Amino acid sequence: MKLVEEKILHDSKILNGDVLKVSNFLNHQLDIQFLNEIGKEFFRLFSDCKITKILTIESSGIAIACIAAQYFHVPVVFAKKSKTTNISSDFYSEEAKSYTHGNHYSAIVEKQFISPNDTFLIIDDFLANGKALHALFSLVEKAGAKIAGAGIVIEKTYQQGGEKLRENGYRIESLARIASMSPEDGIKFVN
Amino acid sequence: MKLVEEKILHDSKILNGDVLKVSNFLNHQLDIQFLNEIGKEFFRLFSDCKITKILTIESSGIAIACIAAQYFHVPVVFAKKSKTTNISSDFYSEEAKSYTHGNHYSAIVEKQFISPNDTFLIIDDFLANGKALHALFSLVEKAGAKIAGAGIVIEKTYQQGGEKLRENGYRIESLARIASMSPEDGIKFVN
């Protein structure tokens, strides 16, 4: 999606350690108008999939999922990364590893929010090594629900998480696909 | 707001330890249509305040803030509870304590996202002891920006966090104000 690529070229910054900083529009400050265009595009891509729920993971996925959900007219469920006192004991849990935090965590969803009758669209901001997305797919499958696919804003294709998941049959739509990036040579997108 | 009180009476659960579980519409599964009505109400309350940005804190505040921001046509900034590798070294930080997690944390916002020219509306799901809200007010004030007030979905007035903040001159608008709650006697709202 041209809009996302242009936004990345204009407003992001490449940090050391292969981190793309998009904090002024996607995961710290949120450009709501931009998220709206993203939501519209996810709806265009998945509008014929009979989505009944959107699943994402805290925190950065929540904004994107909520704005997109307005087009699908479905609820959002966000997986939690820690067990709070208000989570029931009846939950699904999957191990994952954070790229930006560098730690392992469990993605947790209460069982009551994933029914076998549901068809899920999964939404997240980044796809790099694919650990978070794989955890979300697994949560849905444990419950016997259907997965229509995943809508991702930025994929780093050179980290191959997306490739592996697609090989396993998942439909993944990424709005901007980064083939390479470095502070010296900048960002190159997949054509 | 009648809609919020009715939603609480219908869809929430009182857990031990004075926890109101609203996970099926407000902070785990998100009822987007309901959030839209909340966003509209916050806009009605603060539409004449020349809001330039909305500030909230991860995670549950993000959904509410984003949906509301569509009415104000302003960006959302969400404070983080941990320092990720993609946060710059130039940030404001305030100590707070989580009611549901039971731990202390720092509310962190990069300095570039709070300018002295901004007028902030602060949005959050719960107001109980007021620690999180106080931390958000302090972040904004450190930067010399203006605070129009806070929009809260559910306030537990018996925990007095809101009362103390109002005594200090802050405008706080809570859509449902719980005067008391217990598994035995249920929920009573402030009239």
PDB file of C-alpha atoms in Angstrom, chain B residues 121-183:
ATOM      1  CA  LEU B 121      -7.751  15.364  26.983  1.00  0.00           C
ATOM      2  CA  ILE B 122      -6.805  12.344  29.070  1.00  0.00           C
ATOM      3  CA  ILE B 123      -8.831   9.176  28.621  1.00  0.00           C
ATOM      4  CA  ASP B 124      -8.822   5.955  30.612  1.00  0.00           C
ATOM      5  CA  ASP B 125     -11.109   3.032  31.348  1.00  0.00           C
ATOM      6  CA  PHE B 126     -11.030   3.084  35.158  1.00  0.00           C
ATOM      7  CA  LEU B 127     -10.487   5.611  37.922  1.00  0.00           C
ATOM      8  CA  ALA B 128     -10.063   4.043  41.368  1.00  0.00           C
ATOM      9  CA  ASN B 129      -7.206   5.238  43.572  1.00  0.00           C
ATOM     10  CA  GLY B 130      -6.264   7.773  40.888  1.00  0.00           C
ATOM     11  CA  LYS B 131      -2.574   6.830  40.663  1.00  0.00           C
ATOM     12  CA  ALA B 132      -2.523   6.267  36.890  1.00  0.00           C
ATOM     13  CA  LEU B 133      -4.503   9.417  36.172  1.00  0.00           C
ATOM     14  CA  HIS B 134      -2.294  11.449  38.487  1.00  0.00           C
ATOM     15  CA  ALA B 135       0.780  10.144  36.649  1.00  0.00           C
ATOM     16  CA  LEU B 136      -0.709  11.189  33.286  1.00  0.00           C
ATOM     17  CA  PHE B 137      -1.579  14.676  34.567  1.00  0.00           C
ATOM     18  CA  SER B 138       1.996  15.029  35.869  1.00  0.00           C
ATOM     19  CA  LEU B 139       3.532  13.967  32.545  1.00  0.00           C
ATOM     20  CA  VAL B 140       1.579  16.667  30.724  1.00  0.00           C
ATOM     21  CA  GLU B 141       2.384  19.327  33.318  1.00  0.00           C
ATOM     22  CA  LYS B 142       6.103  18.522  33.273  1.00  0.00           C
ATOM     23  CA  ALA B 143       6.053  19.433  29.588  1.00  0.00           C
ATOM     24  CA  GLY B 144       4.177  22.675  30.240  1.00  0.00           C
ATOM     25  CA  ALA B 145       1.183  21.610  28.173  1.00  0.00           C
ATOM     26  CA  LYS B 146      -2.444  22.306  29.090  1.00  0.00           C
ATOM     27  CA  ILE B 147      -4.932  19.777  30.464  1.00  0.00           C
ATOM     28  CA  ALA B 148      -8.595  20.243  29.542  1.00  0.00           C
ATOM     29  CA  GLY B 149      -9.617  17.353  31.752  1.00  0.00           C
ATOM     30  CA  ALA B 150     -10.057  13.627  31.880  1.00  0.00           C
ATOM     31  CA  GLY B 151     -12.713  11.347  30.421  1.00  0.00           C
ATOM     32  CA  ILE B 152     -13.148   8.139  32.398  1.00  0.00           C
ATOM     33  CA  VAL B 153     -15.505   5.275  31.611  1.00  0.00           C
ATOM     34  CA  ILE B 154     -15.928   3.841  35.125  1.00  0.00           C
ATOM     35  CA  GLU B 155     -15.076   5.589  38.383  1.00  0.00           C
ATOM     36  CA  LYS B 156     -15.196   3.890  41.754  1.00  0.00           C
ATOM     37  CA  THR B 157     -16.039   6.975  43.797  1.00  0.00           C
ATOM     38  CA  TYR B 158     -15.617   5.112  47.092  1.00  0.00           C
ATOM     39  CA  GLN B 159     -11.887   4.847  46.440  1.00  0.00           C
ATOM     40  CA  GLN B 160     -11.617   8.642  46.384  1.00  0.00           C
ATOM     41  CA  GLY B 161      -8.907   9.000  43.755  1.00  0.00           C
ATOM     42  CA  GLY B 162     -11.251  11.147  41.672  1.00  0.00           C
ATOM     43  CA  GLU B 163     -12.329  13.240  44.627  1.00  0.00           C
ATOM     44  CA  LYS B 164      -8.744  14.158  45.492  1.00  0.00           C
ATOM     45  CA  LEU B 165      -7.897  15.066  41.902  1.00  0.00           C
ATOM     46  CA  ARG B 166     -11.051  17.213  41.571  1.00  0.00           C
ATOM     47  CA  GLU B 167     -10.101  19.015  44.804  1.00  0.00           C
ATOM     48  CA  ASN B 168      -6.835  19.883  43.081  1.00  0.00           C
ATOM     49  CA  GLY B 169      -8.787  21.601  40.324  1.00  0.00           C
ATOM     50  CA  TYR B 170      -8.869  18.964  37.607  1.00  0.00           C
ATOM     51  CA  ARG B 171     -12.007  18.454  35.559  1.00  0.00           C
ATOM     52  CA  ILE B 172     -12.863  14.773  35.531  1.00  0.00           C
ATOM     53  CA  GLU B 173     -15.896  13.426  33.691  1.00  0.00           C
ATOM     54  CA  SER B 174     -16.770   9.829  34.537  1.00  0.00           C
ATOM     55  CA  LEU B 175     -19.537   8.165  32.556  1.00  0.00           C
ATOM     56  CA  ALA B 176     -20.461   5.695  35.310  1.00  0.00           C
ATOM     57  CA  ARG B 177     -19.766   6.403  38.987  1.00  0.00           C
ATOM     58  CA  ILE B 178     -19.910   3.426  41.314  1.00  0.00           C
ATOM     59  CA  ALA B 179     -20.763   4.373  44.897  1.00  0.00           C
ATOM     60  CA  SER B 180     -20.449   0.837  46.228  1.00  0.00           C
ATOM     61  CA  MET B 181     -20.196  -2.724  45.004  1.00  0.00           C
ATOM     62  CA  SER B 182     -20.054  -6.192  46.502  1.00  0.00           C
ATOM     63  CA  PRO B 183     -20.913  -9.706  45.306  1.00  0.00           C
TER      64      PRO B 183
END
